[in-house]
Coordinates of C-alpha atoms in Angstrom, one line a residue:
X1 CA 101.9 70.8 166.1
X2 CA 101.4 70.0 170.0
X3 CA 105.0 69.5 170.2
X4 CA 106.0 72.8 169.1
X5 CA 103.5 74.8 170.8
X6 CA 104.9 76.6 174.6
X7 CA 104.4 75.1 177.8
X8 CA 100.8 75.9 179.1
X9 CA 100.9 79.7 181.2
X10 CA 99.8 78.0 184.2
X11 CA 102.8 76.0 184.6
X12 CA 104.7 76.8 187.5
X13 CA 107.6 75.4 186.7
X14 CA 108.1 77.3 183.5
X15 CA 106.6 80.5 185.2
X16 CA 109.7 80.7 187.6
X17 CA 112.1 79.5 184.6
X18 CA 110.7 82.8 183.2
X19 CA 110.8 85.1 186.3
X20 CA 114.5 84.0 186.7
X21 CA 115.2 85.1 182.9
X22 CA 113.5 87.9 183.6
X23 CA 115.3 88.9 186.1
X24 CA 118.7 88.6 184.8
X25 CA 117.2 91.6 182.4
X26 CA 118.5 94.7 183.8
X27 CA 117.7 98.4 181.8
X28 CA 120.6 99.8 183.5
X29 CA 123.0 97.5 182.6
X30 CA 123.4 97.0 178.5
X31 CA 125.3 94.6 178.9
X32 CA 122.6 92.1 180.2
X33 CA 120.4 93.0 177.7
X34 CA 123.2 91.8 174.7
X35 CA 123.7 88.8 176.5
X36 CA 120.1 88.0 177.0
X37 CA 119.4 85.1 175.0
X38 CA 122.7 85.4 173.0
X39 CA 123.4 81.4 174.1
X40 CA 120.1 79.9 172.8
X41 CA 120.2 81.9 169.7
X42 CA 124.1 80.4 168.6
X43 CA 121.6 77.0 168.7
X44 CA 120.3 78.4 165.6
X45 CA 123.9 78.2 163.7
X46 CA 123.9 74.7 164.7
X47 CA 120.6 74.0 163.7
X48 CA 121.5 75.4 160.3
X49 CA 125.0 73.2 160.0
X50 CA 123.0 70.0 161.0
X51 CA 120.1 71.1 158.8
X52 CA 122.5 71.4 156.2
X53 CA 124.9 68.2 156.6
X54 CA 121.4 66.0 156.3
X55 CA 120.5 67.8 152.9
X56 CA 124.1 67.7 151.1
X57 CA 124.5 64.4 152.8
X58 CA 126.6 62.5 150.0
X59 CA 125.1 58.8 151.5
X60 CA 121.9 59.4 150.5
X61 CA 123.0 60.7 147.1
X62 CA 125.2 57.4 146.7
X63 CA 122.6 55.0 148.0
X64 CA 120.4 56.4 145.3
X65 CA 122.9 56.2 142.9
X66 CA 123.3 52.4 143.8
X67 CA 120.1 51.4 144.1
X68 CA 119.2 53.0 141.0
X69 CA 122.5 50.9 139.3
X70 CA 120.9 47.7 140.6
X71 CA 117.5 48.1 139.5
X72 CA 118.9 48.8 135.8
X73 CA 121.3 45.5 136.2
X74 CA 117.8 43.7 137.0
X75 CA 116.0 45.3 134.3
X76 CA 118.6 44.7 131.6
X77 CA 118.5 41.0 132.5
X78 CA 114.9 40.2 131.6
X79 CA 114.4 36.5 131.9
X80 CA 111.1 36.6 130.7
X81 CA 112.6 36.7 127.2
X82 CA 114.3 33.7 128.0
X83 CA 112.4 32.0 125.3
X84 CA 111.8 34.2 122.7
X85 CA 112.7 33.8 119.1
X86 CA 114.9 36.0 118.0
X87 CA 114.3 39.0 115.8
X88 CA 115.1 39.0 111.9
X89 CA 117.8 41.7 112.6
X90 CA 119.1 39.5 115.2
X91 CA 119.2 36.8 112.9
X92 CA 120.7 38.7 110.1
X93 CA 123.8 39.3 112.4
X94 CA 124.0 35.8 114.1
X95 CA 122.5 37.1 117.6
X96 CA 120.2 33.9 117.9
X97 CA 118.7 32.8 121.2
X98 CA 121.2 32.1 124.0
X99 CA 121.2 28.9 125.2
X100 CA 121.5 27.6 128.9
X101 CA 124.6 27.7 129.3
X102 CA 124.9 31.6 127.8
X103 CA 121.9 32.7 130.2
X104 CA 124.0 31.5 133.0
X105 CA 127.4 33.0 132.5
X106 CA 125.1 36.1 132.3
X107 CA 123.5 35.1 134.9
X108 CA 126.8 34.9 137.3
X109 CA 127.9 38.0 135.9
X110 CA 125.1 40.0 136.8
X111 CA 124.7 38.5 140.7
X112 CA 128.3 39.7 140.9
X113 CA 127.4 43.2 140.1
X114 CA 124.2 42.6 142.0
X115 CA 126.2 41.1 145.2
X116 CA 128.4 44.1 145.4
X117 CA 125.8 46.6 144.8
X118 CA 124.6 44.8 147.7
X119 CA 127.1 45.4 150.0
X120 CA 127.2 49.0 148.8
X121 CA 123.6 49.6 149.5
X122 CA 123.8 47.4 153.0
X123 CA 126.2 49.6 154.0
X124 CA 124.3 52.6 152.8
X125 CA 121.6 51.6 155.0
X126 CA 123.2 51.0 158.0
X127 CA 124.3 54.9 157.5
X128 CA 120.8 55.9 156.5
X129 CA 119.5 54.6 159.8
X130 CA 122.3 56.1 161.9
X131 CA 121.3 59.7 160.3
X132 CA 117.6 58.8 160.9
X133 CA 118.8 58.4 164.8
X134 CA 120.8 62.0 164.6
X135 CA 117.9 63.7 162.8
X136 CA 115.8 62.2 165.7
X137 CA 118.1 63.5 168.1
X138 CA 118.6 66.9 166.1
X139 CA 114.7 67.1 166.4
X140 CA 114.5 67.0 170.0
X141 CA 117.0 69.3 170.6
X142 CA 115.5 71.6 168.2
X143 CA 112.4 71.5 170.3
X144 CA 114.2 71.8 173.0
X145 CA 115.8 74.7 171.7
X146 CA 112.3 76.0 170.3
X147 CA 110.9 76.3 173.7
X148 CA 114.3 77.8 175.3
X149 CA 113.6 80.6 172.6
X150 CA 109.6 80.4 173.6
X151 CA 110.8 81.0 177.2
X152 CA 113.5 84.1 176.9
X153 CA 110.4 85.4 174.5
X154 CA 108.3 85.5 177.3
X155 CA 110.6 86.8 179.5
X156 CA 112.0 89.7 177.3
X157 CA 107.9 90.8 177.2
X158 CA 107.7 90.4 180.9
X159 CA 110.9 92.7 181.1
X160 CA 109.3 95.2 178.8
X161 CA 105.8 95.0 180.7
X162 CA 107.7 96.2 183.9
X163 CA 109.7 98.4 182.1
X164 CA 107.0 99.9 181.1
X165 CA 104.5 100.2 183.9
X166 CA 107.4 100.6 186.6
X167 CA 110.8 101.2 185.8
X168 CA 110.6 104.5 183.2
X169 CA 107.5 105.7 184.4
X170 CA 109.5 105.9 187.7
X171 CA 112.4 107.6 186.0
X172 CA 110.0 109.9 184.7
X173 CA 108.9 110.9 187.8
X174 CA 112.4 111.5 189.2
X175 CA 113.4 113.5 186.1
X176 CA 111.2 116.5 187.3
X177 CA 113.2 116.5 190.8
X178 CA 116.7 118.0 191.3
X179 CA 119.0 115.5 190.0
X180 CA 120.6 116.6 187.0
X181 CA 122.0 113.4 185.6
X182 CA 117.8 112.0 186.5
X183 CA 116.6 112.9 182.5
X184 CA 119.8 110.8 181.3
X185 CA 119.3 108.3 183.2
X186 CA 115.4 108.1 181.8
X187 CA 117.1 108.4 178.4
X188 CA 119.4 105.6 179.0
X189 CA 116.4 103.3 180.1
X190 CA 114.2 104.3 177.4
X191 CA 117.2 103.6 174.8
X192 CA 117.6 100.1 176.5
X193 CA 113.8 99.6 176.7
X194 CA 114.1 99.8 173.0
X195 CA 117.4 97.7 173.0
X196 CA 115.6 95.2 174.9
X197 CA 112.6 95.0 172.3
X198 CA 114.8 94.8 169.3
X199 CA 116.5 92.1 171.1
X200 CA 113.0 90.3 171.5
X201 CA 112.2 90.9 168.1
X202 CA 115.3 89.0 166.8
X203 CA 114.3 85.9 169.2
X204 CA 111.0 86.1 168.1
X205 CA 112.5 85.7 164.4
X206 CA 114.7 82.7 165.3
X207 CA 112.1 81.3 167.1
X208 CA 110.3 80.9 163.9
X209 CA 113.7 79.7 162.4
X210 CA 113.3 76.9 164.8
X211 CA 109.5 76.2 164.0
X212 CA 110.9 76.2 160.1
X213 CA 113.3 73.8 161.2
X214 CA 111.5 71.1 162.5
X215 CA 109.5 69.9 160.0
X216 CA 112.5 70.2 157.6
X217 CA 114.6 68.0 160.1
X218 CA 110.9 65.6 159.6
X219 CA 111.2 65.8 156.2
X220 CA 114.8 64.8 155.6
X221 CA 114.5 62.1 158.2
X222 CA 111.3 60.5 156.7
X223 CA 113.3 60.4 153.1
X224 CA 115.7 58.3 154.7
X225 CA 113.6 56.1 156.5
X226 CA 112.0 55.9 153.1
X227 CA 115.0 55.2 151.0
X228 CA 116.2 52.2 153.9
X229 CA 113.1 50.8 153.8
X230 CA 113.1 51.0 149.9
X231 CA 117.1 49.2 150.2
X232 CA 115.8 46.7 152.9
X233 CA 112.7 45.4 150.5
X234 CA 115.0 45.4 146.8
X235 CA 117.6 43.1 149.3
X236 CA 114.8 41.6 150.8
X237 CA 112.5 40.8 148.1
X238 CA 112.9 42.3 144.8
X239 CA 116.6 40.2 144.6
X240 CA 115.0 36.8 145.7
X241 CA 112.2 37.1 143.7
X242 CA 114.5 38.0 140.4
X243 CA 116.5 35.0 141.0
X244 CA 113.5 32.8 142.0
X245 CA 112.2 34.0 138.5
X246 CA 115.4 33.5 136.5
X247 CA 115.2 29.5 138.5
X248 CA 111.7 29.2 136.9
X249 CA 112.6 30.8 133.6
X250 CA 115.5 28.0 133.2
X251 CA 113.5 25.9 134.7
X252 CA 110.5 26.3 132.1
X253 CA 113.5 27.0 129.2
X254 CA 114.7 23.0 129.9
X255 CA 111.1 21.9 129.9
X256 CA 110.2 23.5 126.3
X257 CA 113.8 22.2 125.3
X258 CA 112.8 18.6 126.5
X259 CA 108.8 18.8 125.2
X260 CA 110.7 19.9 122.1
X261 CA 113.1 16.6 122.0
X262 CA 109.9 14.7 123.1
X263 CA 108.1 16.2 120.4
X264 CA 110.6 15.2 117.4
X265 CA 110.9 12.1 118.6
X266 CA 107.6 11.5 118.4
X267 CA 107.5 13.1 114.9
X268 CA 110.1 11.0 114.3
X269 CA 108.4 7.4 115.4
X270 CA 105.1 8.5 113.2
X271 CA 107.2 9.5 110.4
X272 CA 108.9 6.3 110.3
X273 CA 105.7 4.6 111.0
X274 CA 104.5 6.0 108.3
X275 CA 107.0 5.4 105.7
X276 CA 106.9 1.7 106.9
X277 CA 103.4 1.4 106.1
X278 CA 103.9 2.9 102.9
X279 CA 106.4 0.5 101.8
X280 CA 104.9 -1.9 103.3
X281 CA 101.8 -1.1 101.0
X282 CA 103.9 -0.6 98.0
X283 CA 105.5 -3.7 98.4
X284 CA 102.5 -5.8 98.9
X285 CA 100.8 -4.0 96.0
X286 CA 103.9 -4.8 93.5
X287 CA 104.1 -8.5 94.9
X288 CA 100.2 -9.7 95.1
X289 CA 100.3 -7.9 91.0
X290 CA 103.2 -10.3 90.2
X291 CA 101.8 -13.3 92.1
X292 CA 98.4 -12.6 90.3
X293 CA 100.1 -13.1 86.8
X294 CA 99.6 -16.1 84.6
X295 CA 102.9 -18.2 83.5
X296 CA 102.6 -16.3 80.2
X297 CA 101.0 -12.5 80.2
X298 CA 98.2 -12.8 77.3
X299 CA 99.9 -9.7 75.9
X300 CA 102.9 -12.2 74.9
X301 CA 101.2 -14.9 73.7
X302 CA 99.3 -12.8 71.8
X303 CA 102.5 -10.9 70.2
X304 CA 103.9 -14.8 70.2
X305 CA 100.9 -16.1 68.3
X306 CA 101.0 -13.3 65.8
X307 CA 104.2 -13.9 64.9
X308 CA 103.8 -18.2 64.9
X309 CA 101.0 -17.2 61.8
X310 CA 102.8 -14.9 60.5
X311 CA 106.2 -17.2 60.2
X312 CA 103.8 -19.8 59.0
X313 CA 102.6 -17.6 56.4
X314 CA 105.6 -16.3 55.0
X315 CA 106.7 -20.4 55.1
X316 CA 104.0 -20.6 52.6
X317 CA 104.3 -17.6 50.7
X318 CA 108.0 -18.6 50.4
X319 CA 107.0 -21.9 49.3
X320 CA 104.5 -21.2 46.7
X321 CA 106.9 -18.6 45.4
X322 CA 109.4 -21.5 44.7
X323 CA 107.0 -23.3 43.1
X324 CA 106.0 -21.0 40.8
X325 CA 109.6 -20.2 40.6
X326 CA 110.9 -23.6 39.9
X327 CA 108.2 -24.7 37.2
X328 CA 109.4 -21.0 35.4
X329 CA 112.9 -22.3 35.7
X330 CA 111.7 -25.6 34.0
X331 CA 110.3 -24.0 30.8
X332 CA 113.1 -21.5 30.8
X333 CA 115.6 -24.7 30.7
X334 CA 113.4 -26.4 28.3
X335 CA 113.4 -23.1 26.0
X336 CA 117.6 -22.7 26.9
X337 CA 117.5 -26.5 26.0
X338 CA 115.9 -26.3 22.4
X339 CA 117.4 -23.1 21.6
X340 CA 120.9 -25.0 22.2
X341 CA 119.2 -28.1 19.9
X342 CA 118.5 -25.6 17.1
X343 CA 121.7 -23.9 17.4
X344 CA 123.1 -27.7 17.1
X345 CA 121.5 -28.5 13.9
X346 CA 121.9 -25.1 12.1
X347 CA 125.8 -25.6 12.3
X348 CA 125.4 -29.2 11.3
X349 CA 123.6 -28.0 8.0
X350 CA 125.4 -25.5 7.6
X351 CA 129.3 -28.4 7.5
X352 CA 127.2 -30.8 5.1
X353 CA 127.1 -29.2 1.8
X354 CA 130.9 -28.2 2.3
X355 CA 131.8 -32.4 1.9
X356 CA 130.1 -32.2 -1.6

């Protein structure tokens, strides 16, 4: 607040600025009290026109707008979910994974929007610290203009002091003698007395205007040094280190995708070891059974043996049967045979007696 505070009493300098205001005051002439001051109070229109440009300026609304547009272009790119798997929904409607090649073209059409953002918000900034500079400059000649208003202030009082303890008390006086036009003229000053502390009333008033304005000039400055310094570090840092993490999300992405073809390789090399070592273990097993075998498997000569006895059995059987057949057919012949003889000599007996 040492800035905005008046010059120190004791200060020459500023005491003879005041004397000279004060002197330009005069109770007989109206006209010098309506001017008094007039000058530094238009400051306060301007004041209010700059104080007003910096709050409805439309840079700072845009540069928000685009910096707020780049951080969601950043955020909607997230390479940290570079290697996800993708959702069942996503699934369901054939959004799988993006490969390499898909994360780039995304990738090239994001730094587009991201590279003219950039512009936008370099450009921005440049404008951002050229208002910084006017506010800066606005500020001092606010103060300037503070103690201007400090100064008539204390000259206006001054006027009024004298006024009071010299000039009416004078007119007073003469208004008893014989001049007739003496008690106007002590109207007249006391009507401009009062003139003259209305008017110092009203600076008092836009002096406090001025005190109002300069932390408000402060205010509006500091959120643009605030928003250019947040513009410098997203250009500065927060872009780099996006893309240094999209170079280490590919980066990792190829290394999963090669430890992946590393890996099924070497599933592939045990599976085939493996399966070689199971045929080979089949085919051993099947040829050492076959090499182990006799000429003939017992099972055979068994079955072969069996049915050796049994052919020589049913020889045998065969045999006997004919035997016993054959000496059957004998005595049936015999029996056929003498049947035949009797037959023979019945119808020889029987042609005898007819030759008698």
């Amino acid at each position: 607040m040492n800035d905005i505070q008046t010059a120190p009493q004791t200060d020459p300098a500023r005491e003879a600025a005041i004397a000279g205001l004060a002197a330009q005051i005069d109770l007989a002439e109206p006209a010098t009290i309506l001017r008094f001051g007039a000058a530094t109070q238009t400051r306060a229109q301007e004041a209010a026109n700059a104080m007003l440009e910096g709050a409805k300026n439309a840079e700072t609304g845009e540069a928000g707008q685009s910096l707020n547009a780049m951080l969601a272009a950043l955020r909607g790119f997230d390479v940290t979910k570079l290697g996800e798997k993708p959702g069942l929904v996503a699934r369901l409607f054939g959004r799988a994974k993006a490969g390499v090649g898909s994360i780039v073209m995304r990738y090239e059409t994001v730094r587009g929007q991201i590279e003219s953002i950039g512009d936008k918000l370099d450009h921005h900034r440049t404008r951002l610290l050229e208002d910084v500079e006017r506010l800066d400059r606005l500020y001092t000649a606010t103060l300037e203009w503070f103690h201007a208003l400090a100064d008539h202030i204390a000259a206006g009082e001054l006027a009024l002091k004298r006024a009071d303890t010299e000039t009416i008390p004078a007119l007073e006086a003469a208004s008893t003698g014989p001049d007739p036009l003496a008690p106007q003229k002590l109207r007249d000053a006391r009507a401009a007395r009062d003139e003259l502390d209305r008017r110092v009333h009203d600076l008092r008033l836009t002096r406090q205007v001025a005190m109002q304005a300069l932390p408000s000039i402060r205010l509006i400055q500091e959120n643009d040094k605030a928003l250019s310094a947040r513009i410098q570090s997203v250009l500065a840092n927060t872009v780099p280190l996006w893309r240094q993490q999209l170079a280490q999300a590919l980066a990792i992405h190829r290394m999963k995708e090669a430890g992946a073809a590393v890996k099924a390789a070497t599933d592939l090399t045990n599976q085939l070891l493996t399966a070689n070592a199971e045929t080979l273990r089949q085919g051993n097993a099947e040829a050492r059974t076959e090499l182990e075998r006799g000429v003939f498997d017992m099972d055979a000569v068994k079955r072969a043996n069996a049915a050796l006895v049994g052919t020589i059995e049913d020889s045998l059987r065969i045999a006997e049967q004919g035997r016993t057949a054959r000496g059957q057919a004998v005595q049936e012949l015999a029996m056929c045979e003498a049947e035949i003889r009797r037959a023979l000599t019945a119808a020889k007996a029987r042609t005898e007696p007819g030759k008698q």
